[in-house]
PDB file of C-alpha atoms in Angstrom:
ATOM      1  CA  UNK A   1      -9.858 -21.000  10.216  1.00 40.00           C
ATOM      2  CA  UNK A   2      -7.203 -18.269  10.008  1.00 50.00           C
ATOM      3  CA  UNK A   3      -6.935 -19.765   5.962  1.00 62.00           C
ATOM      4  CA  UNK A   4     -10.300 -17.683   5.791  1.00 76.00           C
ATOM      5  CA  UNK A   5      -9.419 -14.692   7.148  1.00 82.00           C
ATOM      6  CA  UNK A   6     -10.506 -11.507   4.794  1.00 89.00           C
ATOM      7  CA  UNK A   7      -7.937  -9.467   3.371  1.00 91.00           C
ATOM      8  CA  UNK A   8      -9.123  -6.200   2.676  1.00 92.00           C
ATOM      9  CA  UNK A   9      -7.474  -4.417   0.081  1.00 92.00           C
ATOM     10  CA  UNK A  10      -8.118  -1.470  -1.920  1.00 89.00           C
ATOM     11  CA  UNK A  11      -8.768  -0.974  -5.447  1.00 90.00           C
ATOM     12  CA  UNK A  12      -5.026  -0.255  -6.118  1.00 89.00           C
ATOM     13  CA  UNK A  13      -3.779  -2.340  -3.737  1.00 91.00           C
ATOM     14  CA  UNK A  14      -5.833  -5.545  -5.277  1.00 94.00           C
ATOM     15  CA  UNK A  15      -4.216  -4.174  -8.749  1.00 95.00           C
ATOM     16  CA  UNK A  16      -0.505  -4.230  -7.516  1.00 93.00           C
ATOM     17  CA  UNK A  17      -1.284  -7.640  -5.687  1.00 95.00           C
ATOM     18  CA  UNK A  18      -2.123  -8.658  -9.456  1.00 97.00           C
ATOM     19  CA  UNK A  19       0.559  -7.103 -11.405  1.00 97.00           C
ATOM     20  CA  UNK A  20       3.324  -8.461  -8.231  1.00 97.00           C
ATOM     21  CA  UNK A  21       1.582 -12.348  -8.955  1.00 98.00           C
ATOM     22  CA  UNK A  22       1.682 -11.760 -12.551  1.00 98.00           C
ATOM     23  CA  UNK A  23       4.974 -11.017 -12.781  1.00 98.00           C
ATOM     24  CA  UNK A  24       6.050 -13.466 -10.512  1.00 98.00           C
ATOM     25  CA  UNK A  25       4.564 -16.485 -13.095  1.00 97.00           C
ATOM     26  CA  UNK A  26       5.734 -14.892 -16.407  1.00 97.00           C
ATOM     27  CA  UNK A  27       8.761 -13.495 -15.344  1.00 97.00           C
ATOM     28  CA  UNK A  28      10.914 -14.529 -12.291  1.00 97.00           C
ATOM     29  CA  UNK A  29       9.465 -17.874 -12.503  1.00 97.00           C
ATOM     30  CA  UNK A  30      10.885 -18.070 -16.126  1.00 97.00           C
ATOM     31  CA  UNK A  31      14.417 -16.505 -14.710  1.00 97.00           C
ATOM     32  CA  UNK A  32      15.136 -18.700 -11.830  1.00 97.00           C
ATOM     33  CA  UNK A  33      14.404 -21.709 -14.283  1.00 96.00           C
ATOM     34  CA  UNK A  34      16.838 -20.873 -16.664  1.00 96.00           C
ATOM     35  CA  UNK A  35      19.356 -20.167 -13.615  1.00 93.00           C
ATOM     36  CA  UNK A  36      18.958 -23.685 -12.415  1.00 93.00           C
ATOM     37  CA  UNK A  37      19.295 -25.010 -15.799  1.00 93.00           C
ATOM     38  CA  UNK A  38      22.217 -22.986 -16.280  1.00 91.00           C
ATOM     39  CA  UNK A  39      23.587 -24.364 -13.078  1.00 88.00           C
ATOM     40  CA  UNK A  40      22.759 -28.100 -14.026  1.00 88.00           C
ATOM     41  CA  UNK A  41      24.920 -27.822 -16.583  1.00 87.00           C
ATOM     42  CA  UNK A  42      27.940 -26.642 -14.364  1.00 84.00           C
ATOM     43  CA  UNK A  43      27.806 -30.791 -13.144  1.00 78.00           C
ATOM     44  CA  UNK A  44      28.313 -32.278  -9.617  1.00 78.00           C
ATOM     45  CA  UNK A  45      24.806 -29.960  -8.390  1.00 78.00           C
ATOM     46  CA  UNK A  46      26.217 -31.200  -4.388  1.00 78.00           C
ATOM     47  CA  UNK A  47      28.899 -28.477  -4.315  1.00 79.00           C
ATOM     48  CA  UNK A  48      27.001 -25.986  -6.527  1.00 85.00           C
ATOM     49  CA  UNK A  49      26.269 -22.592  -5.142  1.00 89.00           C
ATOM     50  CA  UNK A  50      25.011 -20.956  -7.868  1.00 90.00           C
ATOM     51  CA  UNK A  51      22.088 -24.199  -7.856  1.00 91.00           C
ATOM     52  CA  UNK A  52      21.595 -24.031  -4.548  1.00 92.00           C
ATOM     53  CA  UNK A  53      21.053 -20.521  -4.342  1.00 94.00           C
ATOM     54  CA  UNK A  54      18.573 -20.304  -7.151  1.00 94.00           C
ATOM     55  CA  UNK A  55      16.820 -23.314  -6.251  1.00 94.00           C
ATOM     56  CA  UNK A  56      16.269 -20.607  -2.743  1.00 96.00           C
ATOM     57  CA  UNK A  57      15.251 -18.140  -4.980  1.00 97.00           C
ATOM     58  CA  UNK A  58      12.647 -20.837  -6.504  1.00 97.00           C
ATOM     59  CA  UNK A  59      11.536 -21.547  -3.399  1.00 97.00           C
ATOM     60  CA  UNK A  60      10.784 -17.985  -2.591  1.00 98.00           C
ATOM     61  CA  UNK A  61       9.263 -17.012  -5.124  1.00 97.00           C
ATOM     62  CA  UNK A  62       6.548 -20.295  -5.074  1.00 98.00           C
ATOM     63  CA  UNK A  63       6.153 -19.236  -1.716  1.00 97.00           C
ATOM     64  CA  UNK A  64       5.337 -15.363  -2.700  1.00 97.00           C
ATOM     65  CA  UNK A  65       3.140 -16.605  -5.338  1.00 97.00           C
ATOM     66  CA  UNK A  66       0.654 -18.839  -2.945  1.00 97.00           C
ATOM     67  CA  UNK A  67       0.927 -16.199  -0.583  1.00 95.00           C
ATOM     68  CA  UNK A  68      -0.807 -14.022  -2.734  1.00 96.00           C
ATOM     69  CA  UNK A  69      -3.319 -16.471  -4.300  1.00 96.00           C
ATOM     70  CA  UNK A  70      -4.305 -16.823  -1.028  1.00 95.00           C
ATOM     71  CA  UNK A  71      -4.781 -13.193  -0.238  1.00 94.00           C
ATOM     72  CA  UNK A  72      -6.879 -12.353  -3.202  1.00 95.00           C
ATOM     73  CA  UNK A  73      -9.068 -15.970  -2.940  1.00 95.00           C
ATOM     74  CA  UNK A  74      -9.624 -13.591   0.438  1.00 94.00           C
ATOM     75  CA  UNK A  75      -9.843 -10.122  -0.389  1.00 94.00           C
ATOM     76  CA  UNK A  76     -12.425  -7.699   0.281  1.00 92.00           C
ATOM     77  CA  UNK A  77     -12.438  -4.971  -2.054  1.00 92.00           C
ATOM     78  CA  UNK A  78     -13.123  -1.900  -0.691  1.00 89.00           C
ATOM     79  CA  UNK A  79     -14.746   0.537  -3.661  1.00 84.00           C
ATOM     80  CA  UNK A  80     -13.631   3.650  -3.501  1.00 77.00           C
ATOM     81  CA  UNK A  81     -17.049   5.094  -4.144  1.00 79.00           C
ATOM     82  CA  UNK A  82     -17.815   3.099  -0.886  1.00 77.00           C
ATOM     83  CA  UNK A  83     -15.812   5.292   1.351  1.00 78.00           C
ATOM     84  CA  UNK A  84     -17.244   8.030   3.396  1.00 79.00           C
ATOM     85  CA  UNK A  85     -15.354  11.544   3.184  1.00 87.00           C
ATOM     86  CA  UNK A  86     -17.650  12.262   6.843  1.00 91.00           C
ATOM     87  CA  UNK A  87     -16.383   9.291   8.952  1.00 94.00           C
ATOM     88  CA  UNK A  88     -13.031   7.383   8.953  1.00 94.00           C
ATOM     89  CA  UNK A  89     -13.053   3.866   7.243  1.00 92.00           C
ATOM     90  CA  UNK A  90     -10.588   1.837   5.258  1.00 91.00           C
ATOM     91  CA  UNK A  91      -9.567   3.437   2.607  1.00 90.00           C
ATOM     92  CA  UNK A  92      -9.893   7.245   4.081  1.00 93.00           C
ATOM     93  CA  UNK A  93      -7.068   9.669   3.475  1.00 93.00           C
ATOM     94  CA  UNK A  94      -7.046  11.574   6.831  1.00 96.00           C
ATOM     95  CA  UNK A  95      -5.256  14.175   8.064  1.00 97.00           C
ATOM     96  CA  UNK A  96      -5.112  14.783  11.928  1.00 97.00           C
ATOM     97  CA  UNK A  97      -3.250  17.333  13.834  1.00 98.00           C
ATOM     98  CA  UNK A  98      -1.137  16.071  17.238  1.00 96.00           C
ATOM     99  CA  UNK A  99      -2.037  17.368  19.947  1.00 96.00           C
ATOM    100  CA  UNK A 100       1.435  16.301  21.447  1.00 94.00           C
ATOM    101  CA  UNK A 101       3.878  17.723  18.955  1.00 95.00           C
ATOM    102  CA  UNK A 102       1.399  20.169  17.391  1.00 96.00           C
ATOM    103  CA  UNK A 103       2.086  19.141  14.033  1.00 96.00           C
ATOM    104  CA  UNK A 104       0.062  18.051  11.076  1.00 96.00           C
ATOM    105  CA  UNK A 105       0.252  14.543   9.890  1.00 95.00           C
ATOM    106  CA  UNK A 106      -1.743  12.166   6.909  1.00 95.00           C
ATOM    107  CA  UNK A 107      -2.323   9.546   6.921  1.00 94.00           C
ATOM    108  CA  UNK A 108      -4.545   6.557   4.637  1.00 93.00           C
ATOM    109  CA  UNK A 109      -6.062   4.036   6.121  1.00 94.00           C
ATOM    110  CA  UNK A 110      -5.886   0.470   4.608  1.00 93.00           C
ATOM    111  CA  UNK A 111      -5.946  -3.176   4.965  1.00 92.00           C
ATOM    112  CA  UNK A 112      -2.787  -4.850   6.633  1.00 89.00           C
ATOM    113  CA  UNK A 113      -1.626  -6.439   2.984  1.00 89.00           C
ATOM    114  CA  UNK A 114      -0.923  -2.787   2.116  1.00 91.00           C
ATOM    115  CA  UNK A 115      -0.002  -0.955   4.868  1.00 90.00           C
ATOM    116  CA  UNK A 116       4.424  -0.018   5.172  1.00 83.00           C
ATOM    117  CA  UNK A 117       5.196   0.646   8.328  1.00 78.00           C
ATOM    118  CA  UNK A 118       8.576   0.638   7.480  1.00 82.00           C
ATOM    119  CA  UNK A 119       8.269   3.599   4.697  1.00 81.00           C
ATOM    120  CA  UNK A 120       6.429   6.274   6.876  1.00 74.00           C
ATOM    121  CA  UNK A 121       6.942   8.722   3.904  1.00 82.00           C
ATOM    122  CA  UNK A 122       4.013   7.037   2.420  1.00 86.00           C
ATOM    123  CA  UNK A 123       1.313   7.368   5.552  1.00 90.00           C
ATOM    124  CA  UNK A 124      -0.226   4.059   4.567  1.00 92.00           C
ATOM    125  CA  UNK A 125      -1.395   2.336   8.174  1.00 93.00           C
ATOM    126  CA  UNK A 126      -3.078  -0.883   8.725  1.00 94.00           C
ATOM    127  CA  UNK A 127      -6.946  -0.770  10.082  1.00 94.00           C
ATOM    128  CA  UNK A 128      -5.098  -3.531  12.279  1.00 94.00           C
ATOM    129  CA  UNK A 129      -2.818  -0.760  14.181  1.00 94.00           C
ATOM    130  CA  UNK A 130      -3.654   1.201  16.956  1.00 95.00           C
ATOM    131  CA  UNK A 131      -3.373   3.986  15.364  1.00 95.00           C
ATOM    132  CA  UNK A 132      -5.744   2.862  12.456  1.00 95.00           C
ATOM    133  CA  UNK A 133      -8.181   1.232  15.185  1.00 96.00           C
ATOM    134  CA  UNK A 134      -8.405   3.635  16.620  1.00 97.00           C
ATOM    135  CA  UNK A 135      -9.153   6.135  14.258  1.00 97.00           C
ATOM    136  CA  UNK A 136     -12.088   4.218  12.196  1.00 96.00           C
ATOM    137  CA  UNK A 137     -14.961   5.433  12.963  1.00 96.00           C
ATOM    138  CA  UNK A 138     -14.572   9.017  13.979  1.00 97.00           C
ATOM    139  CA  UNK A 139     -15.138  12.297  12.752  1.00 97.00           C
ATOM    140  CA  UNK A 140     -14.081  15.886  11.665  1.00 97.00           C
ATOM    141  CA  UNK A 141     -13.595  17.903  14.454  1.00 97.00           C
ATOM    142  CA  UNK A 142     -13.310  14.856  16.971  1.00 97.00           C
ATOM    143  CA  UNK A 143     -10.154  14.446  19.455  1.00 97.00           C
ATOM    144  CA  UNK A 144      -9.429  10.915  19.306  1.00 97.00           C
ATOM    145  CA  UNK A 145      -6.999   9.431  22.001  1.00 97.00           C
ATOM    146  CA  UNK A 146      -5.033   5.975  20.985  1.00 97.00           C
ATOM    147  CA  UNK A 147      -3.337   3.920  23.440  1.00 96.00           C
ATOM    148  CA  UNK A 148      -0.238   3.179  21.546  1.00 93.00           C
ATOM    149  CA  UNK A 149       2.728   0.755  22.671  1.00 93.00           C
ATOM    150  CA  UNK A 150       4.814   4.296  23.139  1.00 91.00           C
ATOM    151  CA  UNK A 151       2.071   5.505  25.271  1.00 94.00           C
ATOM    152  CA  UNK A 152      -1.318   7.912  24.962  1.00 95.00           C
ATOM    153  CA  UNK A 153      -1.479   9.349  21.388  1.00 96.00           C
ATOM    154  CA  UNK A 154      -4.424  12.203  20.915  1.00 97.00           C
ATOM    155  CA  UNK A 155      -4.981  13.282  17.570  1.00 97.00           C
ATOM    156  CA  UNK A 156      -7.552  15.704  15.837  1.00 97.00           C
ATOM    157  CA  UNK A 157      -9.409  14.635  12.817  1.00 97.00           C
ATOM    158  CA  UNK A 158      -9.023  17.979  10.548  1.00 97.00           C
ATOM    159  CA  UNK A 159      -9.938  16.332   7.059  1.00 96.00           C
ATOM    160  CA  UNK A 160     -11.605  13.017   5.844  1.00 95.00           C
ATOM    161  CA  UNK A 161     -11.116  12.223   1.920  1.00 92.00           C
ATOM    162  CA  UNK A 162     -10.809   9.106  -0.383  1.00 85.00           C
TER     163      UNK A 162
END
Protein backbone atom coordinates (compact mmCIF):
# COMPACT_ATOMS: atom_id res chain seq x y z
CA UNK A 1 0.00 0.00 0.00
CA UNK A 2 2.71 2.56 0.82
CA UNK A 3 3.49 2.10 -3.40
CA UNK A 4 0.21 4.33 -3.46
CA UNK A 5 0.96 6.84 -1.29
CA UNK A 6 0.26 10.56 -2.88
CA UNK A 7 3.03 12.76 -3.41
CA UNK A 8 2.01 16.15 -3.39
CA UNK A 9 4.02 18.44 -5.23
CA UNK A 10 3.71 21.82 -6.48
CA UNK A 11 3.54 23.21 -9.82
CA UNK A 12 7.36 23.88 -9.81
CA UNK A 13 8.23 21.20 -7.90
CA UNK A 14 6.34 18.59 -10.45
CA UNK A 15 8.44 20.70 -13.23
CA UNK A 16 11.95 20.15 -11.60
CA UNK A 17 10.87 16.43 -10.81
CA UNK A 18 10.52 16.43 -14.78
CA UNK A 19 13.47 18.28 -15.93
CA UNK A 20 15.76 16.03 -12.88
CA UNK A 21 14.05 12.54 -14.78
CA UNK A 22 14.64 14.00 -18.07
CA UNK A 23 17.95 14.61 -17.69
CA UNK A 24 18.67 11.62 -16.00
CA UNK A 25 17.48 9.42 -19.43
CA UNK A 26 19.11 11.72 -22.05
CA UNK A 27 22.00 12.65 -20.31
CA UNK A 28 23.71 10.78 -17.37
CA UNK A 29 22.24 7.67 -18.60
CA UNK A 30 24.12 8.31 -21.95
CA UNK A 31 27.46 9.29 -19.76
CA UNK A 32 27.75 6.41 -17.46
CA UNK A 33 27.29 4.15 -20.67
CA UNK A 34 30.04 5.43 -22.44
CA UNK A 35 32.14 5.22 -19.02
CA UNK A 36 31.52 1.54 -18.81
CA UNK A 37 32.28 1.08 -22.35
CA UNK A 38 35.28 3.01 -21.93
CA UNK A 39 36.18 0.81 -19.04
CA UNK A 40 35.42 -2.53 -21.00
CA UNK A 41 37.91 -1.73 -23.11
CA UNK A 42 40.63 -1.30 -20.31
CA UNK A 43 40.25 -5.61 -20.21
CA UNK A 44 40.26 -7.95 -17.14
CA UNK A 45 36.66 -5.83 -15.81
CA UNK A 46 37.50 -8.10 -12.11
CA UNK A 47 40.20 -5.62 -11.02
CA UNK A 48 38.66 -2.57 -12.74
CA UNK A 49 37.82 0.41 -10.65
CA UNK A 50 36.96 2.73 -13.00
CA UNK A 51 34.01 -0.25 -14.18
CA UNK A 52 33.08 -0.89 -11.02
CA UNK A 53 32.58 2.48 -10.00
CA UNK A 54 30.50 3.52 -12.95
CA UNK A 55 28.59 0.48 -13.07
CA UNK A 56 27.62 2.25 -9.08
CA UNK A 57 26.96 5.25 -10.73
CA UNK A 58 24.53 3.15 -13.20
CA UNK A 59 23.00 1.75 -10.54
CA UNK A 60 22.22 5.03 -8.96
CA UNK A 61 21.07 6.68 -11.33
CA UNK A 62 18.31 3.63 -12.45
CA UNK A 63 17.49 3.84 -9.01
CA UNK A 64 16.88 7.88 -9.07
CA UNK A 65 15.04 7.45 -12.19
CA UNK A 66 12.21 4.82 -10.77
CA UNK A 67 12.22 6.77 -7.80
CA UNK A 68 10.83 9.50 -9.53
CA UNK A 69 8.50 7.65 -11.97
CA UNK A 70 7.08 6.55 -9.04
CA UNK A 71 6.57 9.89 -7.42
CA UNK A 72 4.90 11.55 -10.31
CA UNK A 73 2.63 8.10 -11.25
CA UNK A 74 1.67 9.59 -7.47
CA UNK A 75 1.63 13.16 -7.42
CA UNK A 76 -0.97 15.47 -6.48
CA UNK A 77 -0.62 18.69 -8.03
CA UNK A 78 -1.42 21.36 -6.03
CA UNK A 79 -2.59 24.53 -8.46
CA UNK A 80 -1.45 27.45 -7.38
CA UNK A 81 -4.72 29.18 -8.06
CA UNK A 82 -5.95 26.48 -5.54
CA UNK A 83 -4.22 27.94 -2.58
CA UNK A 84 -5.87 30.16 -0.11
CA UNK A 85 -3.90 33.51 0.81
CA UNK A 86 -6.65 33.41 4.22
CA UNK A 87 -5.73 29.95 5.65
CA UNK A 88 -2.44 27.93 5.58
CA UNK A 89 -2.30 24.96 3.05
CA UNK A 90 0.37 23.36 0.94
CA UNK A 91 1.76 25.51 -1.07
CA UNK A 92 1.31 28.85 1.27
CA UNK A 93 4.24 31.19 1.65
CA UNK A 94 3.85 32.20 5.35
CA UNK A 95 5.51 34.32 7.42
CA UNK A 96 5.14 33.94 11.30
CA UNK A 97 6.78 35.83 14.00
CA UNK A 98 8.40 33.66 17.21
CA UNK A 99 7.17 34.28 20.03
CA UNK A 100 10.39 32.70 21.63
CA UNK A 101 13.17 34.57 19.90
CA UNK A 102 10.97 37.45 18.71
CA UNK A 103 12.08 37.26 15.32
CA UNK A 104 10.45 37.04 11.95
CA UNK A 105 10.73 33.93 9.95
CA UNK A 106 9.10 32.48 6.24
CA UNK A 107 8.48 29.97 5.51
CA UNK A 108 6.52 27.77 2.29
CA UNK A 109 4.78 25.04 2.89
CA UNK A 110 5.09 21.96 0.55
CA UNK A 111 4.91 18.34 -0.04
CA UNK A 112 7.79 16.15 1.53
CA UNK A 113 9.39 15.46 -2.23
CA UNK A 114 10.28 19.17 -2.05
CA UNK A 115 10.86 20.21 1.17
CA UNK A 116 15.22 20.81 2.25
CA UNK A 117 15.57 20.63 5.54
CA UNK A 118 19.04 20.65 5.15
CA UNK A 119 19.16 24.23 3.19
CA UNK A 120 17.09 26.37 5.73
CA UNK A 121 18.05 29.45 3.56
CA UNK A 122 15.31 28.34 1.35
CA UNK A 123 12.22 28.02 4.10
CA UNK A 124 10.77 25.14 2.13
CA UNK A 125 9.10 22.64 5.00
CA UNK A 126 7.29 19.48 4.51
CA UNK A 127 3.28 19.45 5.36
CA UNK A 128 4.77 16.14 7.00
CA UNK A 129 6.83 18.23 9.81
CA UNK A 130 5.66 19.48 12.86
CA UNK A 131 6.21 22.55 12.07
CA UNK A 132 4.23 22.31 8.70
CA UNK A 133 1.42 20.18 10.61
CA UNK A 134 1.05 22.16 12.57
CA UNK A 135 0.67 25.20 10.84
CA UNK A 136 -2.00 24.01 8.01
CA UNK A 137 -4.93 25.15 8.70
CA UNK A 138 -4.61 28.34 10.63
CA UNK A 139 -4.95 31.85 10.21
CA UNK A 140 -3.69 35.53 10.21
CA UNK A 141 -3.54 36.77 13.46
CA UNK A 142 -3.65 33.18 15.13
CA UNK A 143 -0.86 32.00 17.81
CA UNK A 144 -0.19 28.59 16.86
CA UNK A 145 1.83 26.35 19.37
CA UNK A 146 3.85 23.16 17.76
CA UNK A 147 5.17 20.48 19.81
CA UNK A 148 8.47 20.07 18.19
CA UNK A 149 11.22 17.29 19.03
CA UNK A 150 13.29 20.49 20.63
CA UNK A 151 10.31 21.27 22.64
CA UNK A 152 7.04 23.86 22.53
CA UNK A 153 7.38 26.14 19.45
CA UNK A 154 4.58 29.17 19.35
CA UNK A 155 4.49 31.08 16.35
CA UNK A 156 2.22 33.98 14.98
CA UNK A 157 0.77 33.80 11.58
CA UNK A 158 1.51 37.57 10.30
CA UNK A 159 1.04 36.90 6.42
CA UNK A 160 -0.51 34.08 4.21
CA UNK A 161 0.48 34.26 0.30
CA UNK A 162 1.04 31.80 -2.66
Amino acid sequence: MADNKKVVLTYDGLKKLEEELEDLKTVRRKDVAEKIKEARGQGDLSENAEYDAAKEEQGEIESRIAVIEKMLRNAEVIDDDEVSADIVTVGSKVKLWDVEFEEEIEYTIVGSAEADPMNTENGRISNESPVGKGLIGHKIGELVEIETPGGIVELKVLTISR
